[in-house]
Short mmCIF file of N, CA, C and O in Angstrom, two decimals:
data_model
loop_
_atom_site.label_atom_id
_atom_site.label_comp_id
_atom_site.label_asym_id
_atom_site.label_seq_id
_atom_site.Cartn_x
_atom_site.Cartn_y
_atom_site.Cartn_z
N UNK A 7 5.34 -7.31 -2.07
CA UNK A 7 6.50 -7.99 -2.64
C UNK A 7 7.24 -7.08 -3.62
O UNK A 7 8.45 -7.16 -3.81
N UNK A 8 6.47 -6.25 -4.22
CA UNK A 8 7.08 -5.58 -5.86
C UNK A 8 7.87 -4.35 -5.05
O UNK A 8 9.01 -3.94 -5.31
N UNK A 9 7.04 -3.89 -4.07
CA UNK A 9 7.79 -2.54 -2.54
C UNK A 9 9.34 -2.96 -2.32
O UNK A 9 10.41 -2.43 -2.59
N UNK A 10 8.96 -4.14 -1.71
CA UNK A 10 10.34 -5.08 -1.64
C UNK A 10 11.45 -5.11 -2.36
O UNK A 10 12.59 -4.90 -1.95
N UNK A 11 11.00 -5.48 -3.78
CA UNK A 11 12.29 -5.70 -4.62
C UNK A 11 12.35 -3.98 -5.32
O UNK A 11 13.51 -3.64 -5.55
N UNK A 12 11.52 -3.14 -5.59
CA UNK A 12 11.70 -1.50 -5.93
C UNK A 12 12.94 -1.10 -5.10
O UNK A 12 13.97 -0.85 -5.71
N UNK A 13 12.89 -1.00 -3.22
CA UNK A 13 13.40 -0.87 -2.28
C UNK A 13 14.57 -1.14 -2.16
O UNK A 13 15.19 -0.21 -1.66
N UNK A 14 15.47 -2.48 -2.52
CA UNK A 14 16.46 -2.99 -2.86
C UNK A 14 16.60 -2.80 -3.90
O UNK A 14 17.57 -2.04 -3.80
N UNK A 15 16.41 -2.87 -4.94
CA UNK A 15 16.82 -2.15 -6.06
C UNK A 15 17.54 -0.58 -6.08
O UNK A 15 18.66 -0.32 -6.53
N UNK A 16 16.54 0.41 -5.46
CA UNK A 16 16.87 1.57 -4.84
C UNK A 16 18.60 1.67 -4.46
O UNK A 16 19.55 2.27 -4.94
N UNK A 17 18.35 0.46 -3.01
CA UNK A 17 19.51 0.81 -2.22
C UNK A 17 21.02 0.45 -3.11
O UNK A 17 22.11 1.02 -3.00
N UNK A 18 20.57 -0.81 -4.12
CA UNK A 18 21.85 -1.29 -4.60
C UNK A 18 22.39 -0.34 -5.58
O UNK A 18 23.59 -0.08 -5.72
N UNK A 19 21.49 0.13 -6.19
CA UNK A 19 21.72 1.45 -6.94
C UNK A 19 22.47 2.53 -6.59
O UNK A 19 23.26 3.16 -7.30
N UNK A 20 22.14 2.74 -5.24
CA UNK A 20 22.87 3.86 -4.35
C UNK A 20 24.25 4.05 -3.80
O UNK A 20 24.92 5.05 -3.55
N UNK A 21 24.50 2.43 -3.68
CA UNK A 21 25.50 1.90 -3.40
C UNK A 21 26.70 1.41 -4.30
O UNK A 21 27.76 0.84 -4.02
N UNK A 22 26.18 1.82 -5.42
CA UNK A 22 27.01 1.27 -6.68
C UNK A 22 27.96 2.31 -6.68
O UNK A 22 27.51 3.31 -6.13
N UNK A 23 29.02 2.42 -7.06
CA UNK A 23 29.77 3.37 -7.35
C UNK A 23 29.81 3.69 -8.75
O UNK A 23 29.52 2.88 -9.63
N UNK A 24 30.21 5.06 -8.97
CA UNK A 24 30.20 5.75 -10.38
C UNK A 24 31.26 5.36 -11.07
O UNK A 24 32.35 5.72 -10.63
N UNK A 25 31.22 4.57 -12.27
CA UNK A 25 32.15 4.07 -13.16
C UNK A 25 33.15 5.42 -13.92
O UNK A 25 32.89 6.59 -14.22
N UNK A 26 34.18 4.69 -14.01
CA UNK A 26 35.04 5.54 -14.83
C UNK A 26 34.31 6.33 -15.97
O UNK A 26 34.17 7.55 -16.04
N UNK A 27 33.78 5.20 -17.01
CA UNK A 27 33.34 5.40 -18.17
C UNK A 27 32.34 6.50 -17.72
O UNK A 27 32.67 7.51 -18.34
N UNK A 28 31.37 6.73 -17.01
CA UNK A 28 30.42 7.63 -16.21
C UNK A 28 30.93 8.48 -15.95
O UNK A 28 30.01 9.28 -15.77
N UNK A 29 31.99 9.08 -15.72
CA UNK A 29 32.46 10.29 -15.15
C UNK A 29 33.00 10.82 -16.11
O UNK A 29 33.08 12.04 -16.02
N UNK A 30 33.60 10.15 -17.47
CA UNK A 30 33.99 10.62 -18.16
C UNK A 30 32.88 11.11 -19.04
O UNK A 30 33.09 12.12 -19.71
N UNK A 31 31.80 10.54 -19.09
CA UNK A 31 30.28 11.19 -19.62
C UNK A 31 29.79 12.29 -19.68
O UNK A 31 29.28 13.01 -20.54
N UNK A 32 30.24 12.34 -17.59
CA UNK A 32 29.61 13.55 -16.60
C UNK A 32 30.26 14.50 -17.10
O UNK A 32 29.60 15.50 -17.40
N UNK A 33 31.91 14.52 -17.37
CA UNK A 33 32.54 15.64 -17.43
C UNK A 33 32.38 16.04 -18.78
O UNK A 33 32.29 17.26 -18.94
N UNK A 34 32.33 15.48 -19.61
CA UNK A 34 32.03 15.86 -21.13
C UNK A 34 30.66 16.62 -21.38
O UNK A 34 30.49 17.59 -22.11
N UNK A 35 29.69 15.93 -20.57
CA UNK A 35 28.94 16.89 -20.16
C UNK A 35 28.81 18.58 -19.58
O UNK A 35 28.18 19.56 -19.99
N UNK A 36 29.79 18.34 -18.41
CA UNK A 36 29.92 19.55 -17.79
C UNK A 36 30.80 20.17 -19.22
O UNK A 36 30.24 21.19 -19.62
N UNK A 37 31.95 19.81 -20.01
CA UNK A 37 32.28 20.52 -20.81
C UNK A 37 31.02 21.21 -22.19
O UNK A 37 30.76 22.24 -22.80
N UNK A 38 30.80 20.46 -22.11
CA UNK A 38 29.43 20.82 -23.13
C UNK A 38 28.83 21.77 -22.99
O UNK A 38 28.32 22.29 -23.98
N UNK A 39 28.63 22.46 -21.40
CA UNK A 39 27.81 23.16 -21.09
C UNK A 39 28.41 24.10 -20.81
O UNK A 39 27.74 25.02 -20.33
N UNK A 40 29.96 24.35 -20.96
CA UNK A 40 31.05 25.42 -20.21
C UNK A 40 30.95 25.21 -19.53
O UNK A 40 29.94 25.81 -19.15
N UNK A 41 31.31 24.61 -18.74
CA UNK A 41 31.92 24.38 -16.70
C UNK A 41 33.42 23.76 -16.75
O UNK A 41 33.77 22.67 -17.21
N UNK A 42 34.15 24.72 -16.17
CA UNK A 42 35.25 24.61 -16.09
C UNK A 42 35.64 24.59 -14.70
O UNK A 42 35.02 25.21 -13.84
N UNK A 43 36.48 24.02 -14.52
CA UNK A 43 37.60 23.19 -12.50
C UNK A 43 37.16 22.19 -12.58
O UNK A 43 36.52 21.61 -13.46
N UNK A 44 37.78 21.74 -10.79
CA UNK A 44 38.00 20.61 -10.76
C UNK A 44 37.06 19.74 -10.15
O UNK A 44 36.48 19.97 -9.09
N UNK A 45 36.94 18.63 -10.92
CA UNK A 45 35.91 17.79 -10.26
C UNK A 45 36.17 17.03 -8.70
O UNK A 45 37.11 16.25 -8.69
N UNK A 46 35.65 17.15 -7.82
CA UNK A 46 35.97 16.95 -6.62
C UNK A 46 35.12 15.57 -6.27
O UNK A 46 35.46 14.97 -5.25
N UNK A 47 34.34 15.19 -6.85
CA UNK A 47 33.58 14.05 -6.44
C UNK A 47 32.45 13.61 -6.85
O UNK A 47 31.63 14.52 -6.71
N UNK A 48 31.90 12.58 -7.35
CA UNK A 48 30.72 11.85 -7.72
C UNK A 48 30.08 11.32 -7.27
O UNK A 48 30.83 10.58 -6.65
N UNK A 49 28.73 10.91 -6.91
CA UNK A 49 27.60 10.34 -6.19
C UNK A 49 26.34 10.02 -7.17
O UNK A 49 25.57 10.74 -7.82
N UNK A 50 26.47 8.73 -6.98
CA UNK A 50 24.73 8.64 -7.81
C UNK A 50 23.90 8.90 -6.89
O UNK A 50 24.14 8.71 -5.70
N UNK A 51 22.57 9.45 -7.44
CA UNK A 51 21.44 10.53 -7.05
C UNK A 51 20.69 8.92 -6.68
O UNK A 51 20.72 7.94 -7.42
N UNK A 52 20.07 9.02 -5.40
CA UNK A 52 19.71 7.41 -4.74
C UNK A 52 18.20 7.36 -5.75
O UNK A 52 17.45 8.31 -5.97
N UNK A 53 18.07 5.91 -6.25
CA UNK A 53 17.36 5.10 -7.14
C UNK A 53 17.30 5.70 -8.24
O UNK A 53 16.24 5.98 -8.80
N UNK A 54 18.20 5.92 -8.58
CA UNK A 54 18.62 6.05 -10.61
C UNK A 54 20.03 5.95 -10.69
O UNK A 54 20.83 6.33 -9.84
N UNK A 55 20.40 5.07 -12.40
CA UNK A 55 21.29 4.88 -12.16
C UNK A 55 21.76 5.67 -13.62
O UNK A 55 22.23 4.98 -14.52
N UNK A 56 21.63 6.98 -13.78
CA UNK A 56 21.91 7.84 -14.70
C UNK A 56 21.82 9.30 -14.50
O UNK A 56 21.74 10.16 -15.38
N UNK A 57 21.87 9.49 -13.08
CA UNK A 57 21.66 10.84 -12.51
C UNK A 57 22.90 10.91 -11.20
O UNK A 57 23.03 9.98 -10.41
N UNK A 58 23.66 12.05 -11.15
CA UNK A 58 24.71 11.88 -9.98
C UNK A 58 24.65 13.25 -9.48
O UNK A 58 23.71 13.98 -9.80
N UNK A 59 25.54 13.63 -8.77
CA UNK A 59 25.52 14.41 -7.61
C UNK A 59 27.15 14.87 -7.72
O UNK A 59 27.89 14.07 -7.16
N UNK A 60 27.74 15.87 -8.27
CA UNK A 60 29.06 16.18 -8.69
C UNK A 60 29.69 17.84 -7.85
O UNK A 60 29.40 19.03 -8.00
N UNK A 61 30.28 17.37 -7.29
CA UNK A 61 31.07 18.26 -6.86
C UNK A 61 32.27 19.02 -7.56
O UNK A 61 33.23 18.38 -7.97
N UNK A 62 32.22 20.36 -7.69
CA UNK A 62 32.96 21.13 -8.47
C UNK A 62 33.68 22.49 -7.57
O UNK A 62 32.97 23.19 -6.84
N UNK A 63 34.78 22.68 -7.68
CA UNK A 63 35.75 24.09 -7.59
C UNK A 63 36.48 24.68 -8.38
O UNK A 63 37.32 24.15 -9.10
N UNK A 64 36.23 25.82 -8.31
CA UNK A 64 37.04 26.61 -8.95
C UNK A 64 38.06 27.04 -8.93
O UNK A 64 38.74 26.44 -8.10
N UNK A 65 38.79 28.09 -9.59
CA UNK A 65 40.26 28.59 -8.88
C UNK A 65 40.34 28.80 -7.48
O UNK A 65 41.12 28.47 -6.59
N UNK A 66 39.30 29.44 -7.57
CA UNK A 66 39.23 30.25 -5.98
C UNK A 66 38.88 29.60 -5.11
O UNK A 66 38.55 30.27 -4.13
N UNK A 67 38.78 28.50 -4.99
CA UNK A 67 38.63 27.09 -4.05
C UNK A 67 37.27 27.12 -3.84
O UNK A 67 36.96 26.38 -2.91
N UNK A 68 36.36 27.68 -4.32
CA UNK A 68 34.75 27.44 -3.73
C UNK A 68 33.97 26.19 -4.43
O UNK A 68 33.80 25.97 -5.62
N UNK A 69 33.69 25.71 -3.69
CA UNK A 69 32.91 24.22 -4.33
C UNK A 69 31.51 24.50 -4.40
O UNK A 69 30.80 25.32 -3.80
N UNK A 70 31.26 23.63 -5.30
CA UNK A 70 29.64 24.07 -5.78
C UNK A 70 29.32 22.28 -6.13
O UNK A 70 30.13 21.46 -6.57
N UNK A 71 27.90 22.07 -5.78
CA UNK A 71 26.83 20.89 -5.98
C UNK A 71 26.19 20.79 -6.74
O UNK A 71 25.06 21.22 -6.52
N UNK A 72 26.48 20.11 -8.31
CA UNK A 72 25.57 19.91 -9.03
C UNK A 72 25.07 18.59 -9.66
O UNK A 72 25.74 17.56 -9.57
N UNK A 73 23.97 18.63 -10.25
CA UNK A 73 22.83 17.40 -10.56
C UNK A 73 23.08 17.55 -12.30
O UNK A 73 22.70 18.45 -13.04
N UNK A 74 23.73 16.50 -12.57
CA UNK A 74 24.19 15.94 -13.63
C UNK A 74 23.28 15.02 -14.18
O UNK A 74 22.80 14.36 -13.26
N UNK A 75 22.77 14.64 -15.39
CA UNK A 75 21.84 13.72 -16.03
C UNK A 75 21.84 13.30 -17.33
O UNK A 75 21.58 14.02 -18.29
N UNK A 76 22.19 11.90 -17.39
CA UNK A 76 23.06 11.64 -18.64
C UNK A 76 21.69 11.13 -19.22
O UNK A 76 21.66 10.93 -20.43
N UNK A 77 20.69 10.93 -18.57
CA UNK A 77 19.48 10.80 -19.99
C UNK A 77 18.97 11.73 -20.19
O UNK A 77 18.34 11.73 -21.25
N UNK A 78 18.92 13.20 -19.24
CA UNK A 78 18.43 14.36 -19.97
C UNK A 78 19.31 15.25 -20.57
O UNK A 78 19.02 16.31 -21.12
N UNK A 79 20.73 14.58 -20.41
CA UNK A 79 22.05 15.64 -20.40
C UNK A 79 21.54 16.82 -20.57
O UNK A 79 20.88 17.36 -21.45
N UNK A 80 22.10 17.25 -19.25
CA UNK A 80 21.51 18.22 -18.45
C UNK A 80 22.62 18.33 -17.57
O UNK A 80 23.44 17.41 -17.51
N UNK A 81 22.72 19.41 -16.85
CA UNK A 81 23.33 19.72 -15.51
C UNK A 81 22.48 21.09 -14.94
O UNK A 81 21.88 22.01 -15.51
N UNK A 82 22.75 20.73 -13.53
CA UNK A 82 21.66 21.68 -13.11
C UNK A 82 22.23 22.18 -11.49
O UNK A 82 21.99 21.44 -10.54
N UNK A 83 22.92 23.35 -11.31
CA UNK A 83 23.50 24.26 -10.08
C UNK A 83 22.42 23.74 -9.19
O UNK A 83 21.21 23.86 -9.37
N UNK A 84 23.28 22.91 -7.81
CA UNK A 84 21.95 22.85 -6.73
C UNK A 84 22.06 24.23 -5.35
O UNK A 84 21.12 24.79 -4.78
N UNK A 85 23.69 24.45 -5.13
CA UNK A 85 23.92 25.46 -4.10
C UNK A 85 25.55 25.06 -3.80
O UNK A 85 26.16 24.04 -4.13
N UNK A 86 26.11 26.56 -2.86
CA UNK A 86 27.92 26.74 -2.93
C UNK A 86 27.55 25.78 -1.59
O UNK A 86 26.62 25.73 -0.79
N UNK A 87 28.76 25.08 -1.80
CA UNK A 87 29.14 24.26 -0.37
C UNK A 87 29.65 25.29 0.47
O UNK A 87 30.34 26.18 -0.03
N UNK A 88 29.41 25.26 1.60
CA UNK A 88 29.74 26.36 2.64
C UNK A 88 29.35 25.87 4.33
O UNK A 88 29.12 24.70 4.62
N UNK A 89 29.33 26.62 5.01
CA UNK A 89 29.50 26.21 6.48
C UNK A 89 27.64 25.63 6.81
O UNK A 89 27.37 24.78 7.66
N UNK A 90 26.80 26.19 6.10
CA UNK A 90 25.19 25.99 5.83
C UNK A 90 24.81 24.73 4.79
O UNK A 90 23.80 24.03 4.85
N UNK A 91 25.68 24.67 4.02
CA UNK A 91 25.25 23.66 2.69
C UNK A 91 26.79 22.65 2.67
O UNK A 91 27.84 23.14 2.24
N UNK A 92 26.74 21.55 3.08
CA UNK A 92 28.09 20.49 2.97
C UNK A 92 27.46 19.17 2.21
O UNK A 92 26.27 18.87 2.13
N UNK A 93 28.52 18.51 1.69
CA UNK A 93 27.97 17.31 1.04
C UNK A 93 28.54 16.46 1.59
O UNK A 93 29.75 16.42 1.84
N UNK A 94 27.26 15.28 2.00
CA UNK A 94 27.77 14.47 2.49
C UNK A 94 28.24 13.16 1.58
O UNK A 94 27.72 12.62 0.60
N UNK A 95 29.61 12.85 2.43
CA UNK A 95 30.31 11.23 1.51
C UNK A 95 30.12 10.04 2.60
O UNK A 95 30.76 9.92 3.64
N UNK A 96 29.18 9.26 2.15
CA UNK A 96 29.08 8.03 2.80
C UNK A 96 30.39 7.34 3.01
O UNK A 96 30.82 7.02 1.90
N UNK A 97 31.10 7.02 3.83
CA UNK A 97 32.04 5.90 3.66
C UNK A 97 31.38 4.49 3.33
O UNK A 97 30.27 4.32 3.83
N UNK A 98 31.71 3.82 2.81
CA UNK A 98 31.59 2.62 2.66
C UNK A 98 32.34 1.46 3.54
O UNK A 98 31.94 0.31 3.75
N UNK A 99 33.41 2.03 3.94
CA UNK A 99 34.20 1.08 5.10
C UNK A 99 33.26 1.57 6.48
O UNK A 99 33.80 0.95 7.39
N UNK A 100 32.42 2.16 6.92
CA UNK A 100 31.75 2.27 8.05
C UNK A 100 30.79 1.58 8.38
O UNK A 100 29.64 1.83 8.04
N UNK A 101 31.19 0.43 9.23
CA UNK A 101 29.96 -0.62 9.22
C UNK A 101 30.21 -0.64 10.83
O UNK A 101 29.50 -1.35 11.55
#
């Protein structure tokens, strides 16, 4: 039963979208740490709801994947998006 409700918990978590107020966290964050461009996109990291998944470019158009964490504030380089490494965006209208 406790599998059960962990499990759903998980998914609703996953499914939540990243609040304004949250991104403005994330990025104050990323400023904190010197990271500079543009933020390209947010994802919470599936079953937590204080860890995301942030997409970043630079001038030079190269996007990069990083793991953002507003209870360890922290950010942490995962790898360059490229033809080997892509991030995936769930649609939510795909049912």
């Amino acid at each position: 039963m406790t599998e059960n409700l962990d499990k759903r918990k998980e998914i609703e978590l996953a499914d939540k979208e990243v609040s304004q107020i949250e991104m403005m966290k994330i990025i104050a964050l990323f400023r904190k740490e010197g990271f500079k461009g543009e933020y390209e996109d947010f994802q919470r990291v599936s079953g937590t709801d204080r860890e995301f998944f942030v997409v970043m470019s630079n001038e030079q158009g190269i996007k990069a994947l990083f793991r953002a964490s507003l209870m360890l504030n922290s950010v942490a380089f995962q790898y360059v998006l490229d033809d080997k490494h892509t991030f995936v965006q769930e649609d939510a209208d795909a049912s």
